[in-house]
Amino acid sequence: MPILSWLPAYDRSFLRFDAIAGATVWGLLVPESIAYAGLAGLPPEAGLYTLLATLAAYAIFGTSRHLVAAATSAAAVLIASGVAAVHPAGAAEYAAAGAAIVLFCGALFLLAGVLRLGFVAQFLSLPVMAGFVFGLAIFVTVKQLPKLFGIKAGTGNTIQQFVHVLTHLGDTNGATLAVGAGALALLFGLKRFAPRVPGGLIALVLGIVLSGALDLSQHGVKIVGEVPSGLPSLGIPDVHSGDVLALMAAAAGMLLVIFSESLGAAETFAAKHGYDIDPNQELIALGFANVGSAVLGGLAGGGSLSQSAVNEGAGARSEVSPLIATALIVVTVLFLTPLFKNLPEAVLAALIIFAVSGLWKIREFKEYYGVSRVEFWLGLATMTGVLVFDVLPGLLIGVVAMLVYFISRASTAHVVTLGRIPGVAGAYGNVKRHPDYEPVPGLLVLRLNAPLFYANATSIQGRIKQLVGAADPLPRAVIVDAGVNDELDITSAGMLEALITQVRSAGIDFALAEVRHPVTSTAHRTRLLELLGKDHMFDTVDEAVTALRKPAEAVTPA
């Protein structure tokens, strides 16, 4: 529990800053959480119940001083998509299935934390996740357009729903559109000209006041309706056993999305303020946050860069800020929920569209196209999958594409030919990149630019044989710089044994250089040492070159 280390040493001079930041975060999260509850297909109070668990749980177990853990648009959409897959009958089954997804997600987070799987985050490709988030932002925006125009929602994928909106614009309710467009103008206007003003809270309050004063519900404007007061009761969701696997799949996808976004946000602020983040502890913190939210009937929660940026920008010095925000949420749940009765749904739609507007990754995709076309297309494929097939299939497409790309890169042979660097004793470099580097007469000196392991062993073997065969004249010996290998698996050892046998049968000697101790240990436990010979394993390339050149240098011309 990290809080036990930092709270006793808390500097009381920080309290003023944390209190202001906590109040600011409260003003941001209340309208957003109510909106995200609707996005998940759950009642408004579910968004507030989320905050009761996530803010406090992360403050207690998390390692970031600035991260705000709350409901996010991505998690809300994944709940709706996951629940829809099991076809619940009625609101009670829907709520139970949603809570089960959040509970499973929390349990998976805790399991991953205990198993110390925080390193997995580094395998999440940035373009693929950006493509998923971009597709998700479009998906969410299109979902909210019917509420913004006051028309009936369509069915099908995102593209079909967007076409439905365009073909039914004639059914627009003028009052609903005026409310929604006004809220959007207010939100974007305040962001542009008064970024420190809590635009979401102002839009929420104005929407409620105008709705009540003008009786907008009588003009066709849909409103939220009654929101229960009081603290939620604790409960474990009861779902059909046949639905568990589908809900677990949704939870696993949610974990990937939440953790990548949360860890990225946490590390951003840690780098800015000079402290460290423990990825494994972050898994545990998010696990407790989501388990707590599930038993309260809330949404899935995670760290958001935008919400955390508001917290940091308001002057937060520590996790006391979200603890103060939690206290304000308790007051809201106990006494303020009746005020939300007249809140127009069009205002909630505007809040959601505004919240995801920052997730439109147009600039990022332009940069990806200029840097790596392959990764650009992987990200675009993920985004297209979300729009055409749905959120979870789109995420699956992205993850599979990412794994295929990783395996393809890992299994590719990375072998270069080395030559002496002029003027630098004992140094060797890539001849292809530097034609002025001098090949060693009679020797073929090669370097592995990626670790040799079972997935690329065959391709590296083929590449070395190709380079040997292409040499003119054939080298007297081949030296392989294996310094990138800190270990050697059984498949790789077997490949080297076969390669040594093949090369030496052609009358060409073979040696390894830059050999690490774990590689030597593996050689002792296999036939590799016997075939290669201890005198053909060198600490440096230069030692290998010196040793294997001696026979030739001993022969002097007549």
XYZ file of C-alpha atoms in Angstrom:
558
model
C 0.000 0.000 0.000
C 2.044 2.972 -1.261
C -0.127 5.398 0.705
C 1.509 4.157 3.917
C 4.841 5.479 2.702
C 3.837 8.909 1.420
C 0.906 9.966 3.628
C 2.829 10.067 6.963
C 5.378 12.348 5.291
C 2.729 14.529 3.633
C 3.670 18.212 3.500
C 0.707 20.160 4.903
C 1.591 23.136 2.727
C 0.372 20.994 -0.205
C -3.166 20.771 1.213
C -4.347 24.058 -0.290
C -3.229 23.001 -3.762
C -4.646 19.494 -3.421
C -7.987 20.834 -2.179
C -8.360 23.155 -5.182
C -7.355 20.348 -7.561
C -9.755 17.917 -5.866
C -12.679 20.319 -6.278
C -11.712 20.914 -9.906
C -11.550 17.176 -10.601
C -14.958 16.747 -8.951
C -16.412 19.389 -11.271
C -15.002 17.559 -14.276
C -15.819 13.998 -13.286
C -19.431 14.362 -12.164
C -20.835 15.278 -15.607
C -18.411 13.004 -17.467
C -19.202 9.987 -15.310
C -22.947 10.454 -15.685
C -22.434 10.705 -19.445
C -20.237 7.593 -19.560
C -22.844 5.644 -17.618
C -25.281 6.349 -20.434
C -22.629 5.337 -22.953
C -22.312 1.993 -21.158
C -26.095 1.562 -21.160
C -26.310 1.928 -17.365
C -28.257 4.404 -15.189
C -26.627 7.784 -14.350
C -25.901 6.887 -10.723
C -23.592 4.062 -11.919
C -21.120 6.696 -13.074
C -21.095 8.336 -9.642
C -20.741 4.981 -7.868
C -17.668 4.331 -10.025
C -15.941 7.384 -8.589
C -16.593 6.290 -5.016
C -14.353 3.260 -5.624
C -11.825 4.199 -8.281
C -10.603 7.551 -6.947
C -9.927 6.269 -3.440
C -8.590 2.838 -4.468
C -6.013 4.314 -6.813
C -4.978 6.928 -4.242
C -4.291 4.109 -1.769
C -2.602 1.581 -4.062
C -1.271 3.579 -7.027
C 2.243 4.931 -7.577
C 1.460 8.114 -9.517
C 1.032 11.425 -7.690
C -1.159 12.919 -10.394
C -3.156 10.128 -12.039
C -6.951 10.279 -11.729
C -8.656 6.875 -11.964
C -12.240 7.181 -13.147
C -14.630 5.928 -15.811
C -13.394 6.412 -19.374
C -15.182 6.479 -22.705
C -13.264 3.433 -23.964
C -14.154 1.326 -20.926
C -17.796 2.415 -21.108
C -18.080 1.391 -24.752
C -16.432 -1.956 -24.040
C -18.983 -2.629 -21.295
C -21.852 -1.916 -23.688
C -20.298 -4.063 -26.403
C -19.506 -6.931 -24.019
C -22.958 -6.954 -22.462
C -24.661 -6.834 -25.857
C -22.826 -10.040 -26.813
C -24.722 -12.056 -24.151
C -28.155 -10.605 -25.008
C -29.429 -9.769 -21.481
C -33.177 -9.851 -20.832
C -34.097 -6.622 -19.089
C -32.286 -3.888 -17.155
C -31.438 -6.092 -14.159
C -29.618 -8.696 -16.260
C -27.918 -5.925 -18.219
C -26.613 -4.295 -15.025
C -25.465 -7.663 -13.647
C -23.585 -8.502 -16.847
C -21.946 -5.069 -16.849
C -20.877 -5.434 -13.224
C -19.518 -8.926 -13.979
C -17.305 -7.566 -16.768
C -15.916 -4.929 -14.404
C -15.397 -7.540 -11.668
C -13.611 -9.929 -14.042
C -11.490 -7.052 -15.300
C -10.495 -6.158 -11.727
C -9.679 -9.792 -10.924
C -7.508 -10.073 -14.049
C -5.700 -6.884 -13.069
C -4.964 -8.291 -9.607
C -3.790 -11.603 -11.049
C -1.508 -9.824 -13.519
C -0.116 -7.691 -10.691
C 0.605 -10.702 -8.492
C 2.298 -12.450 -11.446
C 4.260 -9.226 -12.146
C 3.109 -8.929 -15.746
C 3.536 -5.182 -15.942
C 6.168 -5.656 -18.654
C 3.405 -6.711 -21.070
C 2.562 -3.060 -21.662
C 5.752 -2.580 -23.674
C 4.455 -5.032 -26.295
C 1.421 -2.865 -27.075
C 2.226 -1.138 -30.361
C 1.521 2.593 -30.231
C 0.064 2.833 -33.783
C -2.224 -0.168 -33.187
C -3.546 1.276 -29.915
C -3.874 4.693 -31.567
C -5.887 3.076 -34.358
C -8.146 1.407 -31.821
C -8.657 4.639 -29.897
C -9.273 6.599 -33.114
C -11.864 4.064 -34.234
C -13.402 4.136 -30.779
C -13.685 7.930 -30.875
C -15.516 7.777 -34.212
C -17.701 4.920 -32.918
C -18.672 6.909 -29.811
C -19.315 10.125 -31.716
C -21.626 8.439 -34.221
C -23.463 6.696 -31.356
C -24.248 10.092 -29.791
C -25.483 11.836 -32.948
C -29.098 10.550 -32.660
C -29.319 11.966 -29.112
C -27.870 15.245 -30.352
C -30.449 15.552 -33.156
C -33.343 14.012 -31.266
C -33.893 11.222 -33.782
C -34.262 7.455 -33.436
C -30.964 5.550 -33.356
C -30.086 3.213 -36.222
C -28.660 -0.304 -36.188
C -25.655 -2.021 -37.712
C -22.004 -1.030 -37.683
C -20.709 2.511 -37.264
C -20.822 3.291 -40.973
C -24.433 2.075 -41.271
C -25.449 4.079 -38.201
C -23.854 7.223 -39.625
C -25.714 6.733 -42.917
C -28.915 6.301 -40.877
C -28.353 9.673 -39.207
C -27.761 11.395 -42.551
C -30.909 9.915 -44.090
C -33.077 10.880 -41.086
C -31.970 14.473 -40.564
C -35.448 15.509 -41.605
C -36.747 14.028 -38.330
C -34.552 16.313 -36.206
C -36.146 17.776 -33.082
C -35.236 21.481 -33.162
C -35.268 21.987 -29.409
C -33.035 18.948 -28.817
C -30.555 20.078 -31.468
C -30.474 23.593 -30.018
C -29.697 22.241 -26.547
C -27.012 19.819 -27.786
C -25.384 22.269 -30.197
C -25.424 24.986 -27.549
C -23.714 22.658 -25.074
C -21.065 21.739 -27.648
C -20.416 25.385 -28.493
C -20.066 26.182 -24.786
C -17.683 23.280 -24.148
C -15.392 23.973 -27.093
C -15.565 27.724 -26.541
C -14.515 27.469 -22.905
C -11.728 25.052 -23.836
C -10.413 27.585 -26.355
C -10.803 30.828 -24.439
C -11.010 29.809 -20.743
C -9.369 26.373 -20.417
C -9.237 26.500 -16.607
C -13.005 26.906 -16.297
C -14.830 23.569 -15.652
C -16.836 23.584 -18.874
C -18.468 20.214 -18.223
C -19.885 21.324 -14.893
C -21.139 24.606 -16.342
C -22.811 22.815 -19.258
C -24.392 20.385 -16.804
C -25.769 23.129 -14.540
C -27.025 25.315 -17.409
C -28.655 22.309 -19.051
C -30.522 21.435 -15.845
C -31.580 25.043 -15.173
C -32.793 25.729 -18.713
C -34.540 22.379 -18.947
C -36.484 23.036 -15.754
C -37.218 26.675 -16.483
C -38.405 26.103 -20.063
C -39.971 22.695 -19.412
C -37.994 21.277 -22.336
C -39.360 17.768 -21.837
C -42.710 19.079 -23.118
C -40.973 20.090 -26.346
C -39.649 16.634 -27.136
C -36.313 16.962 -25.340
C -35.493 13.730 -23.537
C -34.251 14.116 -19.963
C -32.396 11.828 -17.559
C -35.245 11.485 -15.047
C -35.009 10.474 -11.397
C -31.559 9.617 -10.046
C -31.589 7.738 -6.718
C -29.978 9.341 -3.667
C -27.875 7.561 -1.063
C -24.864 5.306 -0.984
C -25.010 2.135 -3.082
C -25.366 -1.310 -1.571
C -22.619 -3.876 -1.995
C -23.259 -6.931 -4.144
C -21.633 -9.593 -6.285
C -23.201 -9.762 -9.772
C -25.126 -12.937 -10.577
C -24.828 -13.981 -14.228
C -25.601 -17.106 -16.239
C -22.734 -19.606 -16.281
C -22.979 -19.802 -20.058
C -22.180 -16.081 -20.329
C -18.992 -16.168 -18.266
C -16.560 -16.847 -21.128
C -17.969 -14.050 -23.295
C -17.869 -11.613 -20.369
C -14.317 -12.689 -19.518
C -13.251 -12.004 -23.106
C -14.687 -8.501 -22.870
C -12.891 -8.022 -19.542
C -9.549 -9.128 -21.034
C -9.902 -6.646 -23.878
C -10.846 -3.945 -21.405
C -7.730 -4.695 -19.348
C -5.475 -4.099 -22.355
C -7.108 -0.789 -23.186
C -7.293 0.520 -19.614
C -3.742 -0.490 -18.689
C -2.120 0.942 -21.811
C -3.898 4.277 -21.351
C -3.343 4.393 -17.585
C 0.332 3.468 -17.662
C 1.000 5.905 -20.493
C -0.651 8.740 -18.557
C 1.114 7.834 -15.296
C 4.539 7.701 -16.946
C 3.915 11.028 -18.679
C 3.454 12.849 -15.374
C 6.172 10.858 -13.614
C 8.696 11.925 -16.266
C 7.565 15.531 -16.010
C 7.852 15.681 -12.204
C 10.798 13.334 -11.689
C 9.469 10.244 -9.915
C 9.085 6.567 -10.802
C 6.097 4.377 -11.681
C 5.895 0.690 -10.759
C 3.902 -1.052 -13.546
C 3.178 -4.115 -11.386
C 1.818 -1.978 -8.552
C -0.265 -0.089 -11.111
C -1.891 -3.386 -12.084
C -2.782 -4.029 -8.449
C -4.134 -0.492 -7.971
C -6.352 -0.774 -11.052
C -7.424 -4.223 -9.870
C -8.703 -2.932 -6.534
C -10.295 0.080 -8.252
C -12.314 -2.102 -10.618
C -13.254 -4.762 -8.075
C -14.491 -1.980 -5.801
C -16.465 -0.367 -8.605
C -18.028 -3.695 -9.582
C -19.393 -4.468 -6.112
C -20.847 -0.936 -5.974
C -22.528 -1.316 -9.365
C -20.210 1.090 -11.150
C -18.279 1.166 -14.424
C -14.758 0.059 -15.202
C -12.176 2.645 -14.226
C -8.698 3.585 -15.313
C -6.295 6.467 -15.584
C -7.069 9.072 -18.219
C -4.492 11.507 -19.596
C -7.061 14.290 -20.058
C -8.621 13.921 -16.605
C -5.210 13.644 -14.963
C -3.978 16.679 -16.894
C -6.818 18.700 -15.382
C -5.783 17.471 -11.924
C -2.144 18.386 -12.485
C -3.019 21.701 -14.120
C -5.165 22.637 -11.123
C -2.084 22.324 -8.906
C -2.335 18.796 -7.467
C 0.720 17.818 -5.453
C -0.304 14.298 -4.377
C -3.070 11.698 -4.322
C -4.761 13.701 -1.553
C -6.430 15.520 -4.445
C -8.563 12.541 -5.584
C -9.267 11.685 -1.940
C -10.819 15.142 -1.534
C -12.716 14.598 -4.796
C -14.014 11.314 -3.336
C -15.393 13.148 -0.310
C -17.195 15.570 -2.641
C -18.614 12.624 -4.617
C -20.020 11.205 -1.368
C -21.788 14.538 -0.753
C -23.077 14.472 -4.339
C -24.462 10.937 -4.047
C -26.131 11.666 -0.688
C -27.650 15.075 -1.362
C -27.300 16.368 -4.936
C -28.610 13.606 -7.222
C -32.219 14.944 -7.308
C -30.829 17.951 -9.188
C -30.020 15.758 -12.205
C -33.678 14.917 -12.916
C -34.140 17.585 -15.635
C -30.729 17.065 -17.266
C -31.259 16.798 -21.072
C -29.764 13.720 -22.727
C -28.545 16.002 -25.521
C -26.229 17.679 -22.992
C -24.826 14.282 -22.042
C -24.298 13.506 -25.732
C -22.448 16.811 -26.110
C -20.294 16.010 -23.068
C -19.339 12.632 -24.533
C -18.568 14.021 -27.996
C -16.452 16.735 -26.399
C -14.636 14.203 -24.212
C -13.661 11.950 -27.153
C -12.789 14.820 -29.494
C -9.219 14.675 -28.217
C -8.974 11.038 -29.304
C -9.215 11.793 -33.015
C -5.651 10.809 -33.932
C -5.409 12.545 -37.317
C -2.075 14.265 -36.643
C -0.573 11.101 -35.152
C -1.558 9.038 -38.179
C 0.074 11.551 -40.515
C 3.270 11.135 -38.511
C 3.010 7.335 -38.548
C 2.635 7.360 -42.342
C 5.882 9.287 -42.677
C 7.804 7.108 -40.210
C 6.621 3.524 -40.826
C 4.136 2.584 -43.530
C 3.712 -0.926 -42.101
C 2.728 0.323 -38.632
C 0.504 2.983 -40.208
C -1.470 0.303 -42.060
C -1.678 -1.852 -38.924
C -3.187 1.075 -37.036
C -5.565 1.838 -39.898
C -6.667 -1.813 -40.043
C -7.452 -1.713 -36.324
C -9.494 1.456 -36.709
C -11.381 0.003 -39.675
C -12.098 -3.164 -37.683
C -13.759 -1.108 -34.945
C -15.916 0.782 -37.459
C -16.909 -2.203 -39.583
C -17.127 -5.101 -37.130
C -17.531 -3.575 -33.616
C -15.315 -2.628 -30.706
C -14.157 -6.020 -29.414
C -13.544 -7.545 -32.884
C -11.650 -4.375 -33.801
C -9.481 -4.720 -30.703
C -8.867 -8.383 -31.539
C -7.826 -7.443 -35.074
C -5.365 -4.934 -33.619
C -3.883 -7.371 -31.105
C -3.521 -10.159 -33.695
C -1.996 -7.738 -36.224
C 0.425 -6.530 -33.570
C 1.465 -10.095 -32.682
C 1.903 -11.050 -36.338
C 4.066 -7.979 -36.891
C 6.127 -8.783 -33.792
C 6.622 -12.411 -34.835
C 7.525 -11.337 -38.363
C 10.148 -8.906 -37.065
C 11.482 -11.396 -34.529
C 11.822 -14.213 -37.074
C 13.693 -12.118 -39.652
C 17.426 -12.706 -40.013
C 19.537 -9.728 -38.922
C 23.107 -10.549 -40.000
C 25.639 -7.987 -41.269
C 29.182 -8.241 -42.573
C 31.878 -6.455 -40.562
C 35.125 -4.759 -41.522
C 37.886 -2.982 -39.638
C 37.190 0.663 -38.818
C 40.205 2.620 -40.163
C 42.192 4.343 -37.461
C 40.393 2.617 -34.540
C 42.324 -0.380 -33.224
C 40.246 -3.506 -32.579
C 36.980 -1.906 -33.777
C 34.693 -3.374 -36.442
C 31.578 -2.016 -38.159
C 28.970 -2.660 -40.840
C 30.632 -2.762 -44.278
C 27.371 -2.193 -46.141
C 26.711 1.097 -44.364
C 30.375 2.134 -44.442
C 32.122 0.977 -47.653
C 35.423 2.406 -46.402
C 35.577 -0.184 -43.618
C 38.192 -2.819 -44.475
C 37.188 -6.525 -44.806
C 39.638 -8.893 -43.133
C 41.486 -10.898 -45.839
C 40.629 -14.578 -45.711
C 37.956 -14.154 -43.019
C 34.218 -13.516 -43.131
C 33.309 -11.579 -39.989
C 29.564 -11.425 -39.306
C 27.446 -9.860 -36.557
C 23.976 -10.745 -35.285
C 22.041 -7.501 -34.924
C 19.193 -9.226 -33.080
C 19.326 -11.999 -30.464
C 19.394 -15.524 -31.851
C 16.443 -17.567 -30.571
C 14.168 -20.352 -31.730
C 11.934 -18.133 -33.908
C 14.743 -16.747 -36.079
C 17.298 -19.575 -35.853
C 16.426 -21.080 -39.236
C 16.433 -17.742 -41.078
C 19.780 -16.738 -39.503
C 21.276 -20.111 -40.448
C 20.122 -19.603 -44.033
C 21.455 -16.048 -44.150
C 24.907 -17.054 -42.869
C 25.141 -19.880 -45.417
C 24.072 -17.436 -48.134
C 26.800 -14.937 -47.158
C 29.433 -17.698 -47.047
C 28.409 -18.990 -50.478
C 28.427 -15.500 -51.991
C 31.973 -14.725 -50.786
C 34.571 -14.697 -53.566
C 36.960 -16.273 -52.845
C 35.511 -18.507 -50.153
C 36.739 -17.466 -46.684
C 39.152 -19.594 -44.723
C 37.059 -19.023 -41.578
C 33.747 -17.514 -40.460
C 33.532 -15.484 -37.243
C 30.095 -14.687 -35.823
C 29.791 -11.847 -33.299
C 27.035 -13.116 -30.943
C 27.304 -10.311 -28.405
C 23.578 -9.533 -28.570
C 22.800 -12.947 -27.038
C 22.583 -13.058 -23.248
C 21.345 -16.645 -23.429
C 20.904 -19.459 -25.896
C 17.869 -21.712 -26.193
C 17.911 -25.376 -27.241
C 16.706 -24.712 -30.792
C 19.402 -22.086 -31.376
C 22.115 -24.340 -29.956
C 20.967 -27.114 -32.304
C 21.052 -24.735 -35.263
C 24.618 -23.667 -34.431
C 25.677 -27.314 -34.151
C 24.264 -28.027 -37.619
C 25.800 -24.831 -39.057
C 29.260 -25.629 -37.666
C 29.098 -29.127 -39.156
C 27.997 -27.824 -42.576
C 30.552 -25.012 -42.753
C 33.483 -27.118 -41.593
C 32.552 -29.927 -44.009
C 33.223 -27.382 -46.755
C 36.725 -26.818 -45.368
C 35.873 -23.503 -43.661
C 36.641 -22.905 -39.986
C 33.999 -21.422 -37.643
C 34.206 -19.382 -34.428
C 31.987 -17.354 -32.093
C 33.006 -14.006 -30.633
C 31.639 -11.773 -27.861
C 30.394 -14.904 -26.108
C 28.496 -14.187 -22.863
C 28.711 -16.479 -19.832
C 25.097 -17.844 -20.136
C 25.846 -18.813 -23.753
C 28.989 -20.611 -22.620
C 26.965 -22.450 -19.967
C 24.483 -23.649 -22.587
C 27.359 -24.755 -24.822
C 28.694 -26.887 -21.954
C 25.318 -28.594 -21.534
C 24.919 -29.395 -25.260
C 27.140 -30.730 -28.066
C 27.920 -27.168 -29.116
C 31.134 -26.897 -27.084
C 32.336 -30.285 -28.341
C 31.742 -29.362 -31.996
C 32.965 -25.782 -31.789
C 35.897 -26.253 -29.447
C 36.693 -24.095 -26.425
C 39.514 -22.450 -28.386
C 36.947 -21.169 -30.906
C 34.878 -19.159 -28.409
C 36.322 -15.651 -27.949
C 35.594 -12.681 -25.719
C 36.019 -10.131 -28.532
C 35.889 -10.027 -32.308
C 39.445 -8.765 -32.475
C 40.702 -11.767 -30.439
C 38.925 -14.105 -32.865
C 40.370 -12.306 -35.906
C 43.885 -12.389 -34.439
C 43.655 -16.108 -33.608
C 42.225 -17.209 -36.959
C 44.589 -15.069 -39.063
C 47.729 -16.654 -37.543
C 47.911 -19.687 -39.827
C 47.887 -17.482 -42.939
C 50.362 -14.994 -41.525
C 52.799 -17.824 -40.748
C 53.099 -18.568 -44.479
C 55.464 -16.100 -46.170
C 55.622 -15.693 -49.944
C 58.692 -17.148 -51.762
